[in-house]
Short mmCIF file of C-alpha atoms in Angstrom, two decimals:
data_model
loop_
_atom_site.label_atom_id
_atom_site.label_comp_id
_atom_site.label_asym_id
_atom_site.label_seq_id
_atom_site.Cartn_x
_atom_site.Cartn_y
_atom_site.Cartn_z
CA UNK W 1 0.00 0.00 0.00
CA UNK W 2 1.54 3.18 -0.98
CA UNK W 3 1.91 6.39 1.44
CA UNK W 4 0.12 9.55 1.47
CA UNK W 5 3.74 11.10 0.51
CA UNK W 6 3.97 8.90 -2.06
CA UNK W 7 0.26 9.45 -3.41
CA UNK W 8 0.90 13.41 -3.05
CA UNK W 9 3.93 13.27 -4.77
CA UNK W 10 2.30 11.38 -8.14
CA UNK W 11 -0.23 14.31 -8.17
CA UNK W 12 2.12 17.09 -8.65
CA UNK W 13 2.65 18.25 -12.12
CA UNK W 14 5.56 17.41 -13.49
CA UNK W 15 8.43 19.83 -14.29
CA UNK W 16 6.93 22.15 -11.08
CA UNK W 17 8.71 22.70 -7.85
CA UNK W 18 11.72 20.42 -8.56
CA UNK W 19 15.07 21.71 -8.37
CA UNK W 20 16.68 22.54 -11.46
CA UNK W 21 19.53 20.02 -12.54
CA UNK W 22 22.50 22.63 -11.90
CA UNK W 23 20.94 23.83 -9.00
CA UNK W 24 23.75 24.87 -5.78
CA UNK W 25 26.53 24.68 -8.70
CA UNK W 26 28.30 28.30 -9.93
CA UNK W 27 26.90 29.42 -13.15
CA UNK W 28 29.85 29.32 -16.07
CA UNK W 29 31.93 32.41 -16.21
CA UNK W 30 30.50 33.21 -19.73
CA UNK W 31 27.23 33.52 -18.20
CA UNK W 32 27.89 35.76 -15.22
CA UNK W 33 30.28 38.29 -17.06
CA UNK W 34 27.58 41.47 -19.09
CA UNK W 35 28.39 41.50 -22.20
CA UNK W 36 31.45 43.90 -23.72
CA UNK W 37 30.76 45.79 -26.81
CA UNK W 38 33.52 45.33 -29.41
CA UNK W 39 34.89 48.60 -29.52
CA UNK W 40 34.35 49.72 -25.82
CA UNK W 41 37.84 51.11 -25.46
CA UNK W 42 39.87 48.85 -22.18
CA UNK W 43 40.49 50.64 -18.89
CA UNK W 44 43.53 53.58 -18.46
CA UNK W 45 45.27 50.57 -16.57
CA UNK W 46 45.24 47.80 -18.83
CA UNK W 47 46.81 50.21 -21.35
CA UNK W 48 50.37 49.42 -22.27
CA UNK W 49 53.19 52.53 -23.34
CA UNK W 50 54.37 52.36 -26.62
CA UNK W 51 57.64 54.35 -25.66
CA UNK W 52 60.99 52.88 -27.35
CA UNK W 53 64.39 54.08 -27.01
CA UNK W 54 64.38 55.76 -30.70
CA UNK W 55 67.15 58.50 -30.34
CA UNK W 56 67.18 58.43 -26.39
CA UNK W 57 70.34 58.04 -24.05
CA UNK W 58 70.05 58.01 -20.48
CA UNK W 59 72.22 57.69 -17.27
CA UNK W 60 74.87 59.64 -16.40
CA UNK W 61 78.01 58.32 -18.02
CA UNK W 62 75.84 58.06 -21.19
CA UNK W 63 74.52 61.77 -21.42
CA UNK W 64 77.47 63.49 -20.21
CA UNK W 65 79.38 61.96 -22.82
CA UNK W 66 77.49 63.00 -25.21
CA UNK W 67 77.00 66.27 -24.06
CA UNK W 68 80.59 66.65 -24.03
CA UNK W 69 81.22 65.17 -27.78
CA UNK W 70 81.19 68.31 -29.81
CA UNK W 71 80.42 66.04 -33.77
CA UNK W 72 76.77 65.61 -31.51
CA UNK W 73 74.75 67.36 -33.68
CA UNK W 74 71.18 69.10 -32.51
CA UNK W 75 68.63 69.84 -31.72
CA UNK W 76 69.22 68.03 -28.18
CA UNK W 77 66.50 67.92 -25.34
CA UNK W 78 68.06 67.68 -21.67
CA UNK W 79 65.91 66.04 -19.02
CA UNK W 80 67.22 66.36 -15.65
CA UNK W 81 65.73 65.47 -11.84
CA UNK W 82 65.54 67.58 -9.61
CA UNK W 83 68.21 66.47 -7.56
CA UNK W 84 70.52 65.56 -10.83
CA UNK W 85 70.46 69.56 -11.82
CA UNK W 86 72.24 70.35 -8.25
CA UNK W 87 75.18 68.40 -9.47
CA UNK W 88 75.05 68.36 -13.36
CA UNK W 89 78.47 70.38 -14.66
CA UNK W 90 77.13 73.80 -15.44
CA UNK W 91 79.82 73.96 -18.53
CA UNK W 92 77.77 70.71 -20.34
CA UNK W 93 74.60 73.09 -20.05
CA UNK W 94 77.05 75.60 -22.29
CA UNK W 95 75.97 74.39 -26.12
CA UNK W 96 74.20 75.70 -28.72
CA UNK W 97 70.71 73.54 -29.32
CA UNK W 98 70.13 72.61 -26.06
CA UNK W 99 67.39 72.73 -24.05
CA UNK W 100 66.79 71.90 -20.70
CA UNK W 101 63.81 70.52 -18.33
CA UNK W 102 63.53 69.62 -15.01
CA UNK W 103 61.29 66.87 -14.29
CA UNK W 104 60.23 64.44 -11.27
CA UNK W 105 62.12 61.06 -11.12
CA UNK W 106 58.43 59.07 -12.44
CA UNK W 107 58.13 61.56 -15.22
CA UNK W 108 61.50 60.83 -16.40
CA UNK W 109 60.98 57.19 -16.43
CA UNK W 110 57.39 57.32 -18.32
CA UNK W 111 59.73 58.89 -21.27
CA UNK W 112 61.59 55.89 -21.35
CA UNK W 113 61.60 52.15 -22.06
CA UNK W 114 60.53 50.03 -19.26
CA UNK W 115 63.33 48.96 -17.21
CA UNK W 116 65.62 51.68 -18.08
CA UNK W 117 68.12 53.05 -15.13
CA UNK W 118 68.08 56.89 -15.91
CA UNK W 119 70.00 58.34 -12.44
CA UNK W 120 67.69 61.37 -12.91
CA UNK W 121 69.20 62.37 -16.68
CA UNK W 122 68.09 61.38 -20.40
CA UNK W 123 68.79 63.22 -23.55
CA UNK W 124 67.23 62.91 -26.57
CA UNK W 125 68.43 63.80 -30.01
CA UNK W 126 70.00 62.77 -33.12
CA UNK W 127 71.57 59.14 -33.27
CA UNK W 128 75.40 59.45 -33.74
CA UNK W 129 75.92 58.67 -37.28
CA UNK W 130 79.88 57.49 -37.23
CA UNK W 131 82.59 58.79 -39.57
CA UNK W 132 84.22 57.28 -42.75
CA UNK W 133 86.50 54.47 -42.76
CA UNK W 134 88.79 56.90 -43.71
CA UNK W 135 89.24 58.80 -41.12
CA UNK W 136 89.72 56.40 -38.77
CA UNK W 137 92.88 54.69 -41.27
CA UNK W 138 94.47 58.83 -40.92
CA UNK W 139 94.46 58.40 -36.99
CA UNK W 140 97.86 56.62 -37.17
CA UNK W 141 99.18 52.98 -36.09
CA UNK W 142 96.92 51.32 -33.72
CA UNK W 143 94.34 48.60 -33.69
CA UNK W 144 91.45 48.60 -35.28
CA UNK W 145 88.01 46.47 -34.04
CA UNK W 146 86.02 44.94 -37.01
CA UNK W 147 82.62 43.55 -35.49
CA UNK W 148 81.24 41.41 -38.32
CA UNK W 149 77.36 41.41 -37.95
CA UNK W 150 77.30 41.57 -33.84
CA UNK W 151 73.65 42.37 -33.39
CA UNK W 152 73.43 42.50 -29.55
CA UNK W 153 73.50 46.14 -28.02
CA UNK W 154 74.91 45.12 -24.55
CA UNK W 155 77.87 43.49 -26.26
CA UNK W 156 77.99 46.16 -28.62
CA UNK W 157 77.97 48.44 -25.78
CA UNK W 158 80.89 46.58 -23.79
CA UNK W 159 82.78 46.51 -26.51
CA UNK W 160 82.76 50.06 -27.00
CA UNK W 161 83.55 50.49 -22.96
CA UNK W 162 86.73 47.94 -23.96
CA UNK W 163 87.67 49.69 -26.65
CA UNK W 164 87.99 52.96 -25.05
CA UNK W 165 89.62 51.37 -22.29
CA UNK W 166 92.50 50.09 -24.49
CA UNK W 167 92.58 53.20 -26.43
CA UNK W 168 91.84 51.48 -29.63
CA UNK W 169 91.94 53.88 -32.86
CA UNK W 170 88.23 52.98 -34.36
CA UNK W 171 85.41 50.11 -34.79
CA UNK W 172 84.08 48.94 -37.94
CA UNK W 173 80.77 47.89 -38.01
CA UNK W 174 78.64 46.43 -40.90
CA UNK W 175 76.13 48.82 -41.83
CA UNK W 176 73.22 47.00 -42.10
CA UNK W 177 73.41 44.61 -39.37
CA UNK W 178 74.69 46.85 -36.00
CA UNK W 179 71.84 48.55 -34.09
CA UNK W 180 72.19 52.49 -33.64
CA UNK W 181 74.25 53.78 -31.09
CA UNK W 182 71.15 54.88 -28.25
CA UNK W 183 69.17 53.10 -25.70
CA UNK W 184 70.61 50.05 -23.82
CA UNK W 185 73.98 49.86 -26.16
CA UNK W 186 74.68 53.81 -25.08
CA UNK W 187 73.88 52.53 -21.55
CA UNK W 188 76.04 49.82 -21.13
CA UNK W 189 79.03 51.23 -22.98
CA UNK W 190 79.70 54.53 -19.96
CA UNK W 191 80.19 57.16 -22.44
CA UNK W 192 82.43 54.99 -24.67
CA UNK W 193 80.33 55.14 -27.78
CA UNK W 194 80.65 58.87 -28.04
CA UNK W 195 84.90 58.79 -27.41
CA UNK W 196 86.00 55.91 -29.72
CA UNK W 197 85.52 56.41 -33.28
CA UNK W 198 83.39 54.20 -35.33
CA UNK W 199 82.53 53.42 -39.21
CA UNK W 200 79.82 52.02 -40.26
CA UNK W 201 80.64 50.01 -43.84
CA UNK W 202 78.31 48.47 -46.44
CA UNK W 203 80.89 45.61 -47.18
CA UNK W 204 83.37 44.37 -45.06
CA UNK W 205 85.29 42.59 -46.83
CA UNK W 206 85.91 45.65 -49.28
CA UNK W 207 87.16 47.28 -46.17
CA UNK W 208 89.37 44.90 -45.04
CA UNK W 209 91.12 44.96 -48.63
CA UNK W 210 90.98 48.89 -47.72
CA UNK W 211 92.57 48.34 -44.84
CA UNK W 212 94.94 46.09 -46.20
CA UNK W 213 95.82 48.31 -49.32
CA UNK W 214 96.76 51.20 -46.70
CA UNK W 215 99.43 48.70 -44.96
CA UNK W 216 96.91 46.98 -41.88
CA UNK W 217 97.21 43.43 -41.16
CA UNK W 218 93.94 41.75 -40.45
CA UNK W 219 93.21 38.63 -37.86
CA UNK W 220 90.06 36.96 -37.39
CA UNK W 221 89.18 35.45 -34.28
CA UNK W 222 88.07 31.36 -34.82
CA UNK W 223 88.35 28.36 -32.82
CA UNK W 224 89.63 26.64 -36.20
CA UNK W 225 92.74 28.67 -36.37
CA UNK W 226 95.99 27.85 -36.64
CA UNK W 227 97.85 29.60 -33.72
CA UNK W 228 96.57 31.29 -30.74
CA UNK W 229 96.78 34.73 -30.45
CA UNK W 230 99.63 35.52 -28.64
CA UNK W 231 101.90 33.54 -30.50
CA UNK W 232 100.28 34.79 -33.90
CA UNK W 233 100.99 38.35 -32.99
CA UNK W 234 104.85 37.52 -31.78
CA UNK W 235 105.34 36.25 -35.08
CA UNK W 236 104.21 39.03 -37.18
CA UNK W 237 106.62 41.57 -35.27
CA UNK W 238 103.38 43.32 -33.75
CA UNK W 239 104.21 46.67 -32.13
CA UNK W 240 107.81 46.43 -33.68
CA UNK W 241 108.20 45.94 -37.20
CA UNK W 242 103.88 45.46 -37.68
CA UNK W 243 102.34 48.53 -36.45
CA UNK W 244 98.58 48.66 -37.43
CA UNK W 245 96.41 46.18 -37.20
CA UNK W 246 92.91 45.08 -37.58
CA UNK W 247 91.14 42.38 -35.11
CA UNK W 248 88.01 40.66 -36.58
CA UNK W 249 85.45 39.29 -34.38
CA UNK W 250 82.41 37.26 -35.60
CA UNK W 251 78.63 37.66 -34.56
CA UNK W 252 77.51 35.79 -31.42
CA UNK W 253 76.07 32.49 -33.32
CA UNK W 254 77.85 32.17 -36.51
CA UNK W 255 81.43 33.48 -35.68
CA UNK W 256 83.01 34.96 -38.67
CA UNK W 257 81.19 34.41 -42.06
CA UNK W 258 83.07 32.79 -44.55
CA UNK W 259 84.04 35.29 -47.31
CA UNK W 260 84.87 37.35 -44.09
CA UNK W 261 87.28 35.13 -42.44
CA UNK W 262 88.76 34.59 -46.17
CA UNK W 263 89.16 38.43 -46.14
CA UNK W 264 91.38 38.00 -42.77
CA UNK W 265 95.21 37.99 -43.33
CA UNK W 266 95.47 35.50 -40.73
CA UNK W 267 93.00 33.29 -38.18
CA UNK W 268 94.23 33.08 -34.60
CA UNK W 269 92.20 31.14 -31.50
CA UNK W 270 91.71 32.44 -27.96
CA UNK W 271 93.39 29.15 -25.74
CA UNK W 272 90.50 27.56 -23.42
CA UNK W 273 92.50 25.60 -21.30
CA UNK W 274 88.89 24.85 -19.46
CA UNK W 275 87.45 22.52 -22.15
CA UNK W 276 84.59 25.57 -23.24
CA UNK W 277 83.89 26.08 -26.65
CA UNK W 278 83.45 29.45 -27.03
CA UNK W 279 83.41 32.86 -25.11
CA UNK W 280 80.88 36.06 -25.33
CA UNK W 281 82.05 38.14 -28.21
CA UNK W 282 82.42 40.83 -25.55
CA UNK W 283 84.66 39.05 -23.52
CA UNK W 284 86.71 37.71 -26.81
CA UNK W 285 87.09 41.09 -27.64
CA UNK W 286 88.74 42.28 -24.07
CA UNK W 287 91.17 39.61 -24.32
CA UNK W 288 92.18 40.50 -27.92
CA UNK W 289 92.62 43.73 -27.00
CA UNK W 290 94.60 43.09 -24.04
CA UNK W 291 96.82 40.65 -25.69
CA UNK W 292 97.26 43.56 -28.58
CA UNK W 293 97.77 46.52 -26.67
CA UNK W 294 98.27 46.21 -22.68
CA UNK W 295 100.87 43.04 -23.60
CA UNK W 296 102.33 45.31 -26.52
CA UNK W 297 106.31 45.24 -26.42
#
């Protein structure tokens, strides 16, 4: 015999009063969230800065350098912190097409890339533009730094801080494969980018037959070569009967290209006692200058 529960229940209509199937479960996120129109423009936050580094140096070995290099050309714009304009040289402030702001520390850094250290100063203005290959051949014996297709601008910029360290008499860089001479490069190199001469050449093996033609001898730098550096550069007399020469360093994959290294009057290896294969073209390019010009008889 059934119950009156049970008899009660058969009578109610069905589809009334009964829970629905999802009932006590969260509804999908699709279904909670209204609706966006397409083209409702996002929230000030969400909105990223577009700023790049496009004729910018900052910090203060950077800008003062190139405040100081007279072949800067103008118009340049001087941004300065508060605090930064109390110790600033007043003589930099002395050039023609420039033009000076003071700003706070956050409005400063809004002007630049994310990330980027400015110590309170960034200039903006013309990107260096180099000199002829030339011109650096009629500043006398010396070393010259060939950088064949180095695309990084930290090691760019360390080599340029090397370079000026070692008092090297230009680089040579290949035109279309060297990032300008601004930003995080400008940064890294301390100033060095504006004191060391630099060319920037369409082909570089033309140059190095240039180079060659006006009494330089070139040496790439390649695990495959025949005698390590030091030895190389004994042999050839350097800084006694050899005095100008050109060091060639390759690009931080491929090395030196092939019609480049063939360019080379000689190859010569940095020794890795350790067992490594290969060093940072920055750091290849410190000890090739230090075995060229601080071990020079």
């Amino acid at each position: 015999m059934s119950s009156n529960r049970e008899r009660n229940d058969s009578k109610r209509p069905k589809g009334k009063n009964r829970p629905e199937k999802n009932a006590g479960r969260p509804h999908a996120p699709e279904q909670q969230r209204p609706r966006q129109a397409e083209n409702a423009p996002k929230p000030q936050s969400f909105q990223k800065s577009k700023v790049n580094d496009d004729g910018w140096l900052w910090g203060v070995h950077a800008v003062e350098a190139a405040l100081k290099n007279v072949n800067r050309q103008g118009p340049l714009k001087l941004y300065l912190s508060e605090e930064r304009t109390k110790t600033i040289a007043p003589a930099l402030l002395n050039r023609s097409g420039l033009r000076v702001s003071t700003l706070m520390m956050p409005d400063i850094a809004r002007m630049l890339p994310q990330g980027a250290v400015h110590q309170g100063i960034a200039l903006h203005g013309p990107v260096l533009e180099g000199v002829g290959l030339e011109s650096i051949m009629e500043g006398g014996d010396g070393v010259i730094l060939m950088l064949d297709q180095v695309t990084d601008p930290q090691n760019i910029g360390a080599i340029f801080r090397s370079a000026a360290a070692f008092g090297v008499q230009g680089l040579v860089m290949q035109d279309r494969h060297s990032p300008p001479l601004q930003g995080v490069l400008a940064k890294t190199a301390a100033g060095a980018a504006d004191r060391v001469p630099f060319a920037r050449v369409t082909n570089l093996s033309r140059s190095l037959e240039l180079l060659g033609e006006n009494g330089y001898v070139s040496v790439g730098l390649a695990g495959e070569g025949e005698f390590n550096l030091h030895t190389l550069l004994a042999q050839q007399g350097w800084g006694i009967s050899l005095k100008k020469l050109v060091l060639v360093l390759g690009s931080e994959g491929e090395g030196l290209r092939r019609l480049v290294a063939e360019h080379c009057d000689h190859l010569a290896r940095i020794p890795m006692p350790g067992g490594f294969e290969s060093l940072n073209v920055s750091h290849a390019a410190s000890i090739s200058l230090y075995e060229a010009l601080a071990r020079t008889p």
